[in-house]
Amino acid sequence: MFAPPLAATFLERLGSVPVLYWLLWIGSFALSISLLVVLRTGWAQSRPLQKCAVLSLLVHAMLACLAMTVHVVVGEGGGGSGGAPIRVRILGESDDSSTTANVLTEVAAAPALLEPPAEEAQSAPKADVAQEVAEPVDAPPLFEPPPIETKTSIAETMAATDPLQEPEAPIETTAKPEPAATASTADVTSEQPTATSTDPPQVPTAIAATPVTAASPSAAPGSSAYSMRGAPGRLGLIEWQGGNAQTEAAVVAALGWLAKSQSTDGRWDANRFGAGQELKILGHDRGGAGRNADTGISALAILAFLGAGHSHEQGDYQDTVRRGLEFLIRSQAADGSLFGDSTLYAQMYCHSMATFALAEAHAMTGDSRLQPAVTKAIAYSLRAQHTTTGGWRYRPNEIGDTSQLGWQMMALASAKRAGLEIPSHTWTRVGRFLDSIRRGQHGGLASYRPDGSPTTSMTAEALYCRLLLAEMGGEGSDELASSEATRQLLATLPNRQRVNLYYWYYATLALHHRSLAGDANAAAWRAWNDAITSVLLESQLTTGPDAGSWNTNTMWGGYGGRVYTTAMATMCLEVYYRYAPQTPPERWTANPEATGVQPR
């Protein structure tokens, strides 16, 4: 039985119903009764008519109840600019206007990625909701609040984040002759770099004038892997590996160009520096992959700084790296993805590269404020892995390709070094995918996809992935397979007629890694190192506004732009100290007294 006030309200509502509505309902009710009577005769014993009658009864009963109990809209519509916001009210609780929910208020109340301090939130006056939505208050910088400890695990994050969005299709990578770029070099070099909000530090002109503080061995769980990046006497360390003062000077010049090319909001603008040119390499139209790929391109720039020992906590470019990391975190979606505004083919590349940069900064410094973003990003990657074949593609749980595998593996390895727990079955699946692309007499060559033919680029990437997998506790590559891969790489040494920085990057990592495992691989490394340093030192620009950078007239350079080519070339020249081996050779000690080289 209704309570007296509610009953009165109900009767009042009935009295306010227009007469036309009553006539319609009575007519509908009479029609429904007629249909029921017809159903009892032998004339219309058919299933369709029976359904019609039942449906008619239900629909009209629902409409009557809805009309008598709910007011849908109060006030004017707010679809256009200046219109009042739409409010929703349910009868039976309170008719007071203070209980009306403002839809825009609920949207604006969603928690921001970086919330302001509690005192500011309490003292701030309540502003107009529409104005708050149109002009959001800038969030405080990432590295100003105190460190935030978090216990969230990868598994918990995977369960809590939104379902995966679907990126698009693939970039095929093989070592074939490179077509000429469609844009002239003059068009690219004529661009002026974007000014930054804080002037970058003065770029030193001499190696001895670039002090870099060594990271503390206890700074992060995986900091030992990065211990050589800021080691005293680093020049002496690299000389026996094939580096010299010229390669270090090239790194210094490249980082100087990257620093002055950073935008005020912390990103490196891919489009501004020539990304997104559709060159139809290997005959595929990729829709200008690289256009708006700011998260991926910015991540590569950050990795170049990290590789030389510059983080947001140490080195000459702390502010540059900090603002870059903040841009990546601001770009992260609720589901953990980091591909930002990139299009089609570049999306999963951007995600894995950005995850790689954040995870490496976290592992290198041990800064716990980076952990939430890294945890969400890694959870996204784990959900995207194909559960059976073990690879990554451009859509979640799609049979993978080797090109994607390398970036995902480096992101996962960096996260593990930072102390995040990566499920063991992730590495098992990676090994399964690597087995599916093995080619050659001893399985040392590799294809782009499980059903493809071997290529030199994919052989280099697969070799490094197997070496990295062994370091992470998975099954590595046997010596016969590794030697077969090495011979293939040495048959395609770097040269200026066919510049493929993507291939060179993975081959450099793989061959250097193998050279540190024993003297048997030293000759292969010397041959590769002599070739790549010669090409990179000769092709780096030394004059003009783009001095320190590399041009985009390379294979894939039109897609990635000048920041891409510069970052990739820089990381190749940082290989001597970028990752310390698990078991360092006896000479892996940059002792100034022993080498005669003063600390940097």
PDB file of C-alpha atoms in Angstrom, residues 60 80 103 144 156 159 202 208 264 318 354 408 412 481 511 532 581:
ATOM      1  CA  HIS A  60       1.330  -0.008 -23.541  1.00  0.00           C
ATOM      2  CA  GLY A  80      24.330  24.002 -28.157  1.00  0.00           C
ATOM      3  CA  VAL A 103      25.565  15.736 -15.829  1.00  0.00           C
ATOM      4  CA  GLU A 144      57.024  18.136  -7.625  1.00  0.00           C
ATOM      5  CA  GLU A 156      45.505  -6.127 -10.501  1.00  0.00           C
ATOM      6  CA  ALA A 159      41.926  -6.532 -14.232  1.00  0.00           C
ATOM      7  CA  GLN A 202      75.037  24.878 -22.665  1.00  0.00           C
ATOM      8  CA  ALA A 208      86.276  16.227 -20.797  1.00  0.00           C
ATOM      9  CA  THR A 264      57.317  23.645 -24.623  1.00  0.00           C
ATOM     10  CA  GLN A 318      67.349  16.799 -16.140  1.00  0.00           C
ATOM     11  CA  ALA A 354      56.787   5.012 -24.709  1.00  0.00           C
ATOM     12  CA  GLN A 408      57.735  -4.934 -26.506  1.00  0.00           C
ATOM     13  CA  LEU A 412      59.152  -5.667 -20.533  1.00  0.00           C
ATOM     14  CA  ALA A 481      72.122 -20.377 -34.573  1.00  0.00           C
ATOM     15  CA  LEU A 511      76.664  -8.007 -31.956  1.00  0.00           C
ATOM     16  CA  ILE A 532      78.712   1.784 -38.539  1.00  0.00           C
ATOM     17  CA  PRO A 581      76.598  -7.245 -19.172  1.00  0.00           C
TER      18      PRO A 581
END
